[in-house]
Coordinates of C-alpha atoms in Angstrom, one line a residue:
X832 CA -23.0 -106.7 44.6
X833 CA -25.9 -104.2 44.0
X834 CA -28.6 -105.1 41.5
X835 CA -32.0 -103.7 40.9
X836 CA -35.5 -104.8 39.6
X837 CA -37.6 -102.2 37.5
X838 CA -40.8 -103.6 37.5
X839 CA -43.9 -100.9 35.2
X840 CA -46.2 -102.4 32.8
X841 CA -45.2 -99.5 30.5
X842 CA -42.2 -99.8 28.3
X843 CA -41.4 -96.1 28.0
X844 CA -41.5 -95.8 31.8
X845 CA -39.1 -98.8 32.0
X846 CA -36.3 -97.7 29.6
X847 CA -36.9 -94.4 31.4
X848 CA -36.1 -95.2 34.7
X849 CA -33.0 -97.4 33.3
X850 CA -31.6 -94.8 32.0
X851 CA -31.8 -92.2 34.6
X852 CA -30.1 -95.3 36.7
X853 CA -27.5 -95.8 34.2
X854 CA -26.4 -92.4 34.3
X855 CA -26.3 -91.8 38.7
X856 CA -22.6 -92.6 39.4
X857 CA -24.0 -95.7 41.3
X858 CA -22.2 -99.0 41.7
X859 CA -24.6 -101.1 40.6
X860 CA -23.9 -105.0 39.3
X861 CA -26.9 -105.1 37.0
X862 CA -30.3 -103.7 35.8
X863 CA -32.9 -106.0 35.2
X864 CA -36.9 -105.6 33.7
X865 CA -40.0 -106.9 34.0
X866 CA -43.9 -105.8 32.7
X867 CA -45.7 -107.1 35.7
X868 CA -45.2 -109.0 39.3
X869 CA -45.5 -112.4 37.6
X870 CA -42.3 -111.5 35.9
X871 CA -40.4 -110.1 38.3
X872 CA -41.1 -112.9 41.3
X873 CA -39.5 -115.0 38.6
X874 CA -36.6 -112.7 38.2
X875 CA -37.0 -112.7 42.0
X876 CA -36.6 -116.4 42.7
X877 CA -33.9 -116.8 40.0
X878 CA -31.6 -114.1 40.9
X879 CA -30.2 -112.1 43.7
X880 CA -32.0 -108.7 43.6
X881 CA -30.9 -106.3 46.8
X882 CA -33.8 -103.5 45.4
X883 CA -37.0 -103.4 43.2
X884 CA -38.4 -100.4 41.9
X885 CA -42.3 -101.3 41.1
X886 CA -45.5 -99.8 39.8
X887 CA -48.5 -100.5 42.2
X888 CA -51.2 -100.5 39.9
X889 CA -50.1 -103.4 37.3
X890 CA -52.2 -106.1 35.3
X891 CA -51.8 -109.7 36.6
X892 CA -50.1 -109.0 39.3
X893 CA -50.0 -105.5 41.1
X894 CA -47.0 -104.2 43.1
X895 CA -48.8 -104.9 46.7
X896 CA -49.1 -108.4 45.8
X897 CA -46.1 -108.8 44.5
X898 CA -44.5 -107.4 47.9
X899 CA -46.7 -109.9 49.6
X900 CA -45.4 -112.7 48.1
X901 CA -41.9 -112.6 48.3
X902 CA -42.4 -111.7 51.7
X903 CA -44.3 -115.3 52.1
X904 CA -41.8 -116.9 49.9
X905 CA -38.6 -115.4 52.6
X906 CA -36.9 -113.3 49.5
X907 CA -35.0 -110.5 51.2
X908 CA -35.1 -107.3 49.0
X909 CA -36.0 -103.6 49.6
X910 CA -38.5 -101.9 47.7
X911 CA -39.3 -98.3 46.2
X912 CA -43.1 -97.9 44.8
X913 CA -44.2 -95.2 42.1
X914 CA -47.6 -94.4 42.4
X915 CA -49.8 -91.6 41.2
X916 CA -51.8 -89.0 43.5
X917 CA -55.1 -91.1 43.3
X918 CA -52.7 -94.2 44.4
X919 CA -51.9 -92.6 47.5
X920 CA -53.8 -95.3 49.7
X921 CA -51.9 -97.9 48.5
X922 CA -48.7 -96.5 48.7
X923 CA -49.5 -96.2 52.4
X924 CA -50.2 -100.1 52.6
X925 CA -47.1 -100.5 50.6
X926 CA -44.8 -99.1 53.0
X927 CA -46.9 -100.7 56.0
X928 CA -45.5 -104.1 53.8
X929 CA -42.0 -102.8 54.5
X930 CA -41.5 -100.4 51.3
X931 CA -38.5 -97.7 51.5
X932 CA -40.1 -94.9 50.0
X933 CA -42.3 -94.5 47.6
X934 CA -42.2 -92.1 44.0
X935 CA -44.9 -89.6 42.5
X936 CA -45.3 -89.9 39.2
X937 CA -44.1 -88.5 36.8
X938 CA -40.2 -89.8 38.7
X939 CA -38.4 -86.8 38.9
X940 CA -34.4 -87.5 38.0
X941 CA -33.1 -85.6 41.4
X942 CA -35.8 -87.6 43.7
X943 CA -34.9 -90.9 41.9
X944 CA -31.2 -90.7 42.6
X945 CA -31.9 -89.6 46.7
X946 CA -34.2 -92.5 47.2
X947 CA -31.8 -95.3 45.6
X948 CA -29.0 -94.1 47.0
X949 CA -30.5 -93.8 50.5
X950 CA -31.5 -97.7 49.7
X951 CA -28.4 -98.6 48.5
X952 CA -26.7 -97.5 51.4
X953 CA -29.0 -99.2 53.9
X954 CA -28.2 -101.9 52.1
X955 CA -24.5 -101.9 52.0
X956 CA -24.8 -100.9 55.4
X957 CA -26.9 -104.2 56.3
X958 CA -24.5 -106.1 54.2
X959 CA -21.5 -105.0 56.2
X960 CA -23.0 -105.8 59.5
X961 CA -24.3 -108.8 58.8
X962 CA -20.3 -110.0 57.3
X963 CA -19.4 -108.3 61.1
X964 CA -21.8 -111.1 62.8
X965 CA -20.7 -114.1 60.7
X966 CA -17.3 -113.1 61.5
X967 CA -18.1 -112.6 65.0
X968 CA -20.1 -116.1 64.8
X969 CA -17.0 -117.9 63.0
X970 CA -14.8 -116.6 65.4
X971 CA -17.1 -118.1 68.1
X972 CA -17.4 -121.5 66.4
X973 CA -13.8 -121.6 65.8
X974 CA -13.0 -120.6 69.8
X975 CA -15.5 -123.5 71.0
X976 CA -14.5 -126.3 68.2
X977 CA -10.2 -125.6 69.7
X978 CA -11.2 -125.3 73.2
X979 CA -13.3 -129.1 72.4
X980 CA -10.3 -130.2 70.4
X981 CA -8.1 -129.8 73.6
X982 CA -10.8 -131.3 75.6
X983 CA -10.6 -134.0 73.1
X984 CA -7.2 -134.8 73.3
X985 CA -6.7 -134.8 77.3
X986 CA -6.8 -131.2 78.3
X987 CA -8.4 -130.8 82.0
X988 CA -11.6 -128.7 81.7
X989 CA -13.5 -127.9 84.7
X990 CA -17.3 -129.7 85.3
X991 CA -18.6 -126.0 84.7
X992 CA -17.4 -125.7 81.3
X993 CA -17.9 -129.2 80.1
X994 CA -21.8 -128.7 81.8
X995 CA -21.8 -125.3 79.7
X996 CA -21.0 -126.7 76.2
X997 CA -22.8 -130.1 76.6
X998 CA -26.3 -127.6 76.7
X999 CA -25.1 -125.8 73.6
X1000 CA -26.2 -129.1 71.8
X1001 CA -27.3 -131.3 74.3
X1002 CA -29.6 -133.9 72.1
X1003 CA -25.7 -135.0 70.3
X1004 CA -24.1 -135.3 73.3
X1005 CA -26.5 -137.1 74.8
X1006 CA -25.3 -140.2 72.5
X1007 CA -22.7 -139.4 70.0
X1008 CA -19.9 -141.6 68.2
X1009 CA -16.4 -140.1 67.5
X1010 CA -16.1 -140.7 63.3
X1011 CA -12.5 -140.4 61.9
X1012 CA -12.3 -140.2 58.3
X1013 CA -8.8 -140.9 56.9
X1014 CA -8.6 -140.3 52.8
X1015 CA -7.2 -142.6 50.7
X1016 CA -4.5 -141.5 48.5
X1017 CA -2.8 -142.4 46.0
X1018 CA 0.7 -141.6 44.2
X1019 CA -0.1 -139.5 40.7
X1020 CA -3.4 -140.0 41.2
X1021 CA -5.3 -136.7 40.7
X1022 CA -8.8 -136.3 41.7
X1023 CA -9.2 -137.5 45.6
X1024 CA -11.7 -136.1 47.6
X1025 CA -10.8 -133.3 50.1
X1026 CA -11.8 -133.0 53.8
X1027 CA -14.1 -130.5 53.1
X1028 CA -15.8 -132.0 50.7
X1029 CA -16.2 -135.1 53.0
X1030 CA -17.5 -133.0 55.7
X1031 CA -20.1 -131.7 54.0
X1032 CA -21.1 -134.8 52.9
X1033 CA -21.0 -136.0 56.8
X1034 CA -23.8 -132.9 57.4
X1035 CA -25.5 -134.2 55.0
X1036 CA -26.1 -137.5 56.2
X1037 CA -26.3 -136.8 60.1
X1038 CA -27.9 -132.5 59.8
X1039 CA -26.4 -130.0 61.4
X1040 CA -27.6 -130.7 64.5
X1041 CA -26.4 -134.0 64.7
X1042 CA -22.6 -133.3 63.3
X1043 CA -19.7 -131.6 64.9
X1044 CA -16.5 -130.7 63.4
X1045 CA -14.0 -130.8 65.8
X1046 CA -10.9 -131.6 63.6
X1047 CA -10.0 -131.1 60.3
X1048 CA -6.2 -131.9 60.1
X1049 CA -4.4 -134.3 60.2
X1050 CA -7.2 -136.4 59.8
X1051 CA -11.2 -135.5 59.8
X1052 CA -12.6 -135.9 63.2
X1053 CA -16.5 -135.7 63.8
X1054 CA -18.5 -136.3 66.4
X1055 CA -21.8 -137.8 65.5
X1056 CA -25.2 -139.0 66.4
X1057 CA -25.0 -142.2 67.7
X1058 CA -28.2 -143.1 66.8
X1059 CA -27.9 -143.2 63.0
X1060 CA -26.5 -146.5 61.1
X1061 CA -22.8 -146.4 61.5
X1062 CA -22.8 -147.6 57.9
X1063 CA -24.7 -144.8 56.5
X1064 CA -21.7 -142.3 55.9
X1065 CA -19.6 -145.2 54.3
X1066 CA -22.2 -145.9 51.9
X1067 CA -22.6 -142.6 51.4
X1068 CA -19.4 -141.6 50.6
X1069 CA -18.5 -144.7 48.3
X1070 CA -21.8 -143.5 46.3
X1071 CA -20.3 -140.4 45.5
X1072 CA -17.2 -141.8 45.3
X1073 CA -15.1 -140.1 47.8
X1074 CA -12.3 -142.5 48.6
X1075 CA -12.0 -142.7 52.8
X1076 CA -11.9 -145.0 55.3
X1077 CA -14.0 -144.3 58.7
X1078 CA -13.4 -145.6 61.5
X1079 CA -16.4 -145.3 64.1
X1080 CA -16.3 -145.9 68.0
X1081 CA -19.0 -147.2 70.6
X1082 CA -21.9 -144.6 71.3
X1083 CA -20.9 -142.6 74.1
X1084 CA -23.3 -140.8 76.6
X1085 CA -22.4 -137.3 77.8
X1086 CA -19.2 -135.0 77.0
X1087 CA -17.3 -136.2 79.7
X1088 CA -17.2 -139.7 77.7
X1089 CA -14.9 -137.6 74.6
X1090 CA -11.1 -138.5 75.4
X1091 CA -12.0 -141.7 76.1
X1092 CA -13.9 -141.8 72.6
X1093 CA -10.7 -139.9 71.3
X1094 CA -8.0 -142.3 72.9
X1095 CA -10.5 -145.2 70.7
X1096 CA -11.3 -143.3 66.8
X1097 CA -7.3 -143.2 67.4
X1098 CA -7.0 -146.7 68.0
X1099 CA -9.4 -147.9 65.2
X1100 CA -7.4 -145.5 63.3
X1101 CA -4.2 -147.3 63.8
X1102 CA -5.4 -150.4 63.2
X1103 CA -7.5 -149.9 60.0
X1104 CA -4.3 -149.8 58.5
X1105 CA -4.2 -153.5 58.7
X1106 CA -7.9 -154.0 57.1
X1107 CA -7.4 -151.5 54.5
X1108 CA -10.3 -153.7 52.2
X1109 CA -12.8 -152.6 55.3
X1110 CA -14.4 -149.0 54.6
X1111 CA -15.7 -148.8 58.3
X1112 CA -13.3 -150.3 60.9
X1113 CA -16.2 -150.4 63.9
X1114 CA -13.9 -151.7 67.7
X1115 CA -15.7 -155.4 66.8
X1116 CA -13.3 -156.0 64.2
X1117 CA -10.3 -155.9 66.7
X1118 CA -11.6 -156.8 69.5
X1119 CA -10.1 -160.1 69.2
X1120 CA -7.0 -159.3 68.2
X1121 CA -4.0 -160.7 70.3
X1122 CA -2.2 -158.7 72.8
X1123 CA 0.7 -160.8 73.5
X1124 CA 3.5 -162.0 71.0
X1125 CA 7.6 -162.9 70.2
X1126 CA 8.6 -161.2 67.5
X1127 CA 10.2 -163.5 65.1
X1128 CA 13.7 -162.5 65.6
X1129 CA 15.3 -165.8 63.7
X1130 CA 13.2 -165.4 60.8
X1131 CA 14.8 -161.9 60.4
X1132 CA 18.3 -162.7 61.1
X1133 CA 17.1 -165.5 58.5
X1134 CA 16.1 -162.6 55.9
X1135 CA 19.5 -160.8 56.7
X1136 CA 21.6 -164.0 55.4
X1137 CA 20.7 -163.1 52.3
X1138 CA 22.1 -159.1 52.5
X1139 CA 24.9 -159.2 50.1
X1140 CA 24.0 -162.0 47.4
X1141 CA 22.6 -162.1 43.7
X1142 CA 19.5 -164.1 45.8
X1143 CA 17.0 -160.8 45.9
X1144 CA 14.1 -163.1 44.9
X1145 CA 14.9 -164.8 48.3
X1146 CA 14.7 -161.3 50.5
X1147 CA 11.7 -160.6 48.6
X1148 CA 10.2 -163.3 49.3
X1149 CA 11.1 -163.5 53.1
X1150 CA 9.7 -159.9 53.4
X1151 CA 6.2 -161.2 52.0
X1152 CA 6.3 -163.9 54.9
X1153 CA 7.2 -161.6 57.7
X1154 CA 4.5 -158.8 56.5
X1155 CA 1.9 -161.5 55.3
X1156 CA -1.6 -160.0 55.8
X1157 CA -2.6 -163.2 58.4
X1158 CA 0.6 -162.9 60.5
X1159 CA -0.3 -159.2 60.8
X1160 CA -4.1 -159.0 61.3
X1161 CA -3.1 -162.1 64.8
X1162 CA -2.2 -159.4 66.6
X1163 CA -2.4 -155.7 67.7
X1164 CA -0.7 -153.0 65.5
X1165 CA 2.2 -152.9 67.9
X1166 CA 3.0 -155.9 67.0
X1167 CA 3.6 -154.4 63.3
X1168 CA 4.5 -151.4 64.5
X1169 CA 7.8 -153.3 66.7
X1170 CA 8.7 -155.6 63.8
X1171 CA 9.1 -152.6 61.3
X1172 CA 11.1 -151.2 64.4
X1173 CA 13.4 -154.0 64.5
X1174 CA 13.8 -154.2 60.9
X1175 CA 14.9 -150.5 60.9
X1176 CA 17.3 -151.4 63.9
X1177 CA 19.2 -154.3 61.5
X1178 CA 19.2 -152.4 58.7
X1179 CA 20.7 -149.2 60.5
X1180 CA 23.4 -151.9 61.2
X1181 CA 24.3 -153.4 58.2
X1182 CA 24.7 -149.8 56.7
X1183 CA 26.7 -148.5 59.5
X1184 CA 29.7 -151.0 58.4
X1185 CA 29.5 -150.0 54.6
X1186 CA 28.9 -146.8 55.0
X1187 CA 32.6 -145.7 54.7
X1188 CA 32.2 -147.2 51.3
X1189 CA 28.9 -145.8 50.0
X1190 CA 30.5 -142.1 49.3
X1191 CA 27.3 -140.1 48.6
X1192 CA 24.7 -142.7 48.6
X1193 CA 22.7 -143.4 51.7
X1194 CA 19.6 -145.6 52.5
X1195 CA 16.4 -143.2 53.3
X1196 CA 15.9 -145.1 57.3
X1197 CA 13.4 -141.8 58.0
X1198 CA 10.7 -143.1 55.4
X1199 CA 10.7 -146.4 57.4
X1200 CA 10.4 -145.0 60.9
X1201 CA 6.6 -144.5 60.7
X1202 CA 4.2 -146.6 59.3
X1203 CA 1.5 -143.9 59.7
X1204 CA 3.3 -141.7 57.4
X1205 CA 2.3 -144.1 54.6
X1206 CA -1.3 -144.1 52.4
X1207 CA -1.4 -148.2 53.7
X1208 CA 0.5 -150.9 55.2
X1209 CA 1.2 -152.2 51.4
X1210 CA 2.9 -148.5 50.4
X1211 CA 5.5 -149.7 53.6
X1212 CA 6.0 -152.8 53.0
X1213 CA 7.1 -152.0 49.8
X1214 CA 9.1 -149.1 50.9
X1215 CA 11.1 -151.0 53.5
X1216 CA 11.5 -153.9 50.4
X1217 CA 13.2 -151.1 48.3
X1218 CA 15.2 -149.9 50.7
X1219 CA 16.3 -153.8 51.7
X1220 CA 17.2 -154.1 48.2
X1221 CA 19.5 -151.2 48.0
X1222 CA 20.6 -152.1 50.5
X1223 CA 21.9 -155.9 49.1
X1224 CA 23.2 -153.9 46.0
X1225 CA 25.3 -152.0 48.2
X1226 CA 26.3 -155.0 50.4
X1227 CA 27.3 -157.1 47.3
X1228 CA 28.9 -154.6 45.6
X1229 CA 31.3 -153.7 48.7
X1230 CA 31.7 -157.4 48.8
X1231 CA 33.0 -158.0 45.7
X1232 CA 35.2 -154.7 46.2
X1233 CA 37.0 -156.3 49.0
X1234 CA 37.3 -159.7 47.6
X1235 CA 38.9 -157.6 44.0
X1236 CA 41.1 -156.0 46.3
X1237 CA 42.7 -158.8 47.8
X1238 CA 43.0 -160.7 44.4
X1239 CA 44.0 -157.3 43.0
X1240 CA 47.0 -157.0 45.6
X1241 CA 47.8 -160.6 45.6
X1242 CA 48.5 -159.9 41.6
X1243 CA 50.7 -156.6 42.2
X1244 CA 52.3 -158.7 44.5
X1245 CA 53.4 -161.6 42.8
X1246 CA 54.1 -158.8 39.6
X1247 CA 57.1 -157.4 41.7
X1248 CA 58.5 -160.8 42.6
X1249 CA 58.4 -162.1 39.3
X1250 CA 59.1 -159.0 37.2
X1251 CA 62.2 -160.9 35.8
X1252 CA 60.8 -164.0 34.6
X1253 CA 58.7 -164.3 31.4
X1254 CA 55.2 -162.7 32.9
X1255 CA 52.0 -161.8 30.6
X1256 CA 48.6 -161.4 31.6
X1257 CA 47.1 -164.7 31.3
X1258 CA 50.0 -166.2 33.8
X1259 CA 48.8 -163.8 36.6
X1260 CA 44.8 -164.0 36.1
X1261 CA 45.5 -167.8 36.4
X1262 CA 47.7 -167.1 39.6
X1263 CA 44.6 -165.6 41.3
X1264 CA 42.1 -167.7 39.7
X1265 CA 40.2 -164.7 37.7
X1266 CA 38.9 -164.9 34.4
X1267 CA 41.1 -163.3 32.3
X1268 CA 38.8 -160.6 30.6
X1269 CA 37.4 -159.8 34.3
X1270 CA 41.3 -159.6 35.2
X1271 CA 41.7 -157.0 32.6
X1272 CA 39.1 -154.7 33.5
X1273 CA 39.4 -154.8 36.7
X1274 CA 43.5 -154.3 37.1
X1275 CA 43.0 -151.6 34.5
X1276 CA 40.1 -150.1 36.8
X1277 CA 41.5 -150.2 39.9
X1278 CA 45.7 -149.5 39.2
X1279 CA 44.8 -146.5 36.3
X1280 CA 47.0 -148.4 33.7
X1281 CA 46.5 -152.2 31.7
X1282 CA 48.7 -154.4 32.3
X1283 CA 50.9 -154.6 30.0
X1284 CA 52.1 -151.0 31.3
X1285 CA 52.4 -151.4 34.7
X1286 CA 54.7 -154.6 34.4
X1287 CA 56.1 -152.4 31.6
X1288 CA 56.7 -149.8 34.4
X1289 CA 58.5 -152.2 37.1
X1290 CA 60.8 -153.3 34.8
X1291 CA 61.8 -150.0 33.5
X1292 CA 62.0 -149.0 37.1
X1293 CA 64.0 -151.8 38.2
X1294 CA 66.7 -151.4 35.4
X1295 CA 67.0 -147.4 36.3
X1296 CA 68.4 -148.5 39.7
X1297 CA 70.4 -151.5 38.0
X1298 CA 71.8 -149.0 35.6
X1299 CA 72.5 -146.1 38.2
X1300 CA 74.2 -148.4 40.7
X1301 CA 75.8 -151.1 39.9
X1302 CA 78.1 -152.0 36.9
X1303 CA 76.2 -154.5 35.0
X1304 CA 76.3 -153.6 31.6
X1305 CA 73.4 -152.8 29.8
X1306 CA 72.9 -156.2 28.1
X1307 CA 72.7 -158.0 31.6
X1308 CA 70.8 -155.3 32.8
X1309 CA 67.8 -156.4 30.4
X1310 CA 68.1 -159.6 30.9
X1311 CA 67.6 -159.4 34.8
X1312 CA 64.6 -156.9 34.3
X1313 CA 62.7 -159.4 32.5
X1314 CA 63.7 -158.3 28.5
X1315 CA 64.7 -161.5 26.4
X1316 CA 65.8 -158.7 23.6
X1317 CA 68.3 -156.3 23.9
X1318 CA 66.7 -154.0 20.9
X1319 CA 63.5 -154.6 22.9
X1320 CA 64.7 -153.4 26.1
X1321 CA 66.4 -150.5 24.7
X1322 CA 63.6 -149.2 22.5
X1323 CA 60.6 -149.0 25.3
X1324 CA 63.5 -147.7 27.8
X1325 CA 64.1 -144.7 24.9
X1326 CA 60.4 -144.5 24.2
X1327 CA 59.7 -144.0 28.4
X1328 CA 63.1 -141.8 29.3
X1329 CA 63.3 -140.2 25.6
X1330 CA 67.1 -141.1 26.2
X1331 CA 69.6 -144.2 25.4
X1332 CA 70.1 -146.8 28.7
X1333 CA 73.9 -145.8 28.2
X1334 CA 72.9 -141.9 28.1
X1335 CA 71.2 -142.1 31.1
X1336 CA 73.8 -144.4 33.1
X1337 CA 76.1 -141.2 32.6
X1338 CA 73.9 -138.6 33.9
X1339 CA 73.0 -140.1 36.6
X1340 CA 77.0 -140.6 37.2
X1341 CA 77.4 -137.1 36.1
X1342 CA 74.6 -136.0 38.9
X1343 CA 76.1 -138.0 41.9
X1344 CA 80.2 -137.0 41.2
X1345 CA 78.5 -132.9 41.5
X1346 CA 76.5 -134.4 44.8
X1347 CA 79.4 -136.0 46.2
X1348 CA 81.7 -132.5 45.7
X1349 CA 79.0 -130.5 47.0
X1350 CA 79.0 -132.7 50.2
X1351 CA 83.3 -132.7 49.8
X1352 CA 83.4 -128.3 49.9
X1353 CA 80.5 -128.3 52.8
X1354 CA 83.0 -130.0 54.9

């Protein structure tokens, strides 16, 4: 970006000079104009100007003073002065002030071009190296904040590098807190704060001296100046409200103290999972906690009773007593951390005998294997509930699948032994004590066919071996298959074979005399 200041108390001299510039095949951002140095240290202060081409002799406020106060004010910008033959003088002071050259009047077009171009390109030139040094600087930053991280987390350094880097900023070291900073979130909720912007609000509070960043992923790690109110970034941060919980160690003296700090953020950060109300989880707040415990294996095979029955009330309920906030918050997060563990174990069990049955659908076990991969202890809990509760639907459903199975083949069964006798659909529902609408549905869902034409089928089956191999006559035939009516019996038999009883008693006949010759000529 390359803009530049014209700066004349004359007008004419003004629209001059902008439009020789607009015409020099310069790429420049914008021109901008002012009638004196009041004006234009405005312009100055409001906008980023990389060169200003100025009169020296102005009224209010001449070019030399202008120069002198945007030097005392820290602006950074390059000048060009015009000045007359009897100005001479102070275009010498001027470019003692740190002008770039300096313009006779009347500005010729060719010497106007060579002077702003020579600026331009110092310019560019100071712009590029400058990008060069914070690159080189980032780079340096980034080197030293990994080689810390490692530190952090348990890598051995030797005492000369840990000596070097504590005197790179010795005052924080001296007595700094580790600060982890883990963001709320919520599901569909738009809007929460970022790590960066949490960051800079932790600079804020502690200044850049007094700040590190030495993690950014997955969770915000800072190390911080000890001596500052461990409330004072909670309070700031719920001000602006940035939704995070911190969790802040015991000051630590010297950089030798920082896995140890580490191995603690970590373990506040474990734990703030049970005080999710507290917005800074300090190592006061479990200090107490206790370290020994049974987990409360009756109470879950208690819970597991209810796998399988219309009672998911009851497994709710049981889960709320297991997970209950003050049964958690007795003991340390392994404690949770092993109970979810052995809930997973059962559950893995129970599935693993219906899975053969569950065709495609599956319980999701990997959401429940982590606790930490959750916003909260509440977004488990009620994860590891859902999944317990597809889990009943699928153990109640397969129960009721087996028990419809066996009533289902105790019917078939007692079909094909009584085929004969007078048989309808309400004398077998009552036979296996089922309602006889469920009956229905279910024989028709299961066998492919209703009732009436499956026994409909046996019989018809039946009498095609009667009528094939033996000699009863057609008459008896129907009355051992179950038909009272003869007319009866022959019309479904026609309506099934598309052929008389008698008709087919021949073919078949017919079929086995050409069977039995075939067998007579192989011989």
């Amino acid at each position: 970006m390359m803009n530049i200041l014209i700066v004349d108390d004359q007008k004419h001299i003004r629209d001059g000079l902008q439009a020789m510039l607009g015409q020099f095949p310069l790429q420049l951002d914008q021109i901008y104009c002012a009638a004196n140095g009041i004006e234009a240290l405005e312009i100055l202060r409001q906008h980023s100007i990389q060169l200003v081409i100025t009169d020296i002799r102005m009224p209010d406020m001449d070019g030399l003073t202008l120069m002198a106060h945007t030097k005392e004010e820290h602006i950074k910008v390059d000048y060009l002065i015009i000045s007359g033959y009897s100005d001479f003088a102070y275009a010498q002071k001027a470019i003692s002030l740190g002008a770039k050259g300096y313009l006779l009047k009347p500005v010729k077009r060719e010497d106007l071009q060579a002077s702003v171009e020579h600026v331009l390109q110092e310019v560019r030139t100071r712009q590029a190296l400058s990008r060069n040094m914070k690159h080189v600087s980032r780079r340096a930053k980034e080197t030293d904040r990994k080689e810390l991280r490692m530190f952090m987390q348990g890598a051995v350094s030797d005492e000369e590098w840990i000596h070097r880097t504590q005197q790179q900023n010795p005052e924080l070291w001296q007595n700094f807190r580790l600060c982890l900073l883990r963001e709320e979130v919520w599901i569909n909720q738009p809007g929460a704060s970022s790590s960066h912007g949490m960051e800079s609000m932790a600079y804020r509070v502690y200044g850049k001296r007094g700040c590190i960043c030495l993690q950014r992923r997955p969770h915000l790690i800072l190390a911080v100046d000890a001596s500052v109110d461990p409330g004072a970034l909670p309070a700031a941060l719920k001000e602006e409200q940035m939704g995070a919980i911190t969790a802040m160690t015991n000051p630590q003296q010297g950089l030798k103290g920082l896995p140890d700090s580490y191995a603690q953020v970590m373990e506040l950060y474990r734990h703030s999972y049970l005080f999710p109300e507290k917005r800074c989880i300090l190592p006061t707040d479990i200090a107490g906690l206790e370290q020994q415990w049974q987990l409360p294996y009756d109470e879950l095979y208690h819970l597991f009773q209810f796998i399988g029955t219309k009672n998911s009330g009851k497994i709710t309920e049981e889960i709320s007593r297991l997970f209950h906030k003050n049964v958690l918050r007795r003991y340390h997060i392994r404690y949770t951390e092993q109970l979810c563990r052995a809930m997973v174990q059962m559950l893995e069990e129970y599935e693993r005998v219906i899975r053969p049955y569950m065709g495609e659908e599956t319980l999701d076990m990997e959401c429940l294997r982590n606790i930490f991969d959750h916003p909260g202890i509440r977004d488990y809990i009620q994860a590891l509930q859902q999944q317990l509760l597809r889990l009943n639907q699928f153990y109640y459903e397969f129960k009721c699948s087996y028990r419809n199975t066996q009533d289902l083949n105790e019917a078939i069964r007692y079909i094909h032994e009584n085929y004969h006798k007078p048989l309808d659909l309400a004398m077998v529902s009552n036979h296996v004590s089922l309602n006889y609408a469920y009956f229905s549905n279910l024989f028709k869902k299961n066998v492919g066919k209703g009732f009436a034409e499956y026994l409909r089928d046996v019989r018809l089956d039946k009498a095609r071996r009667l009528l094939a191999e033996t000699e009863y006559k057609v008459i008896e035939v129907a009355a051992m298959v179950g038909y009272e009516s003869y007319k009866s019996f022959t019309r479904t038999f026609r309506e099934v074979m598309g052929m008389q009883p008698t008709e087919y008693r021949q073919r078949m006949r017919r079929k086995l005399e050409r069977e039995g010759k075939g067998q007579e000529n192989a011989l």
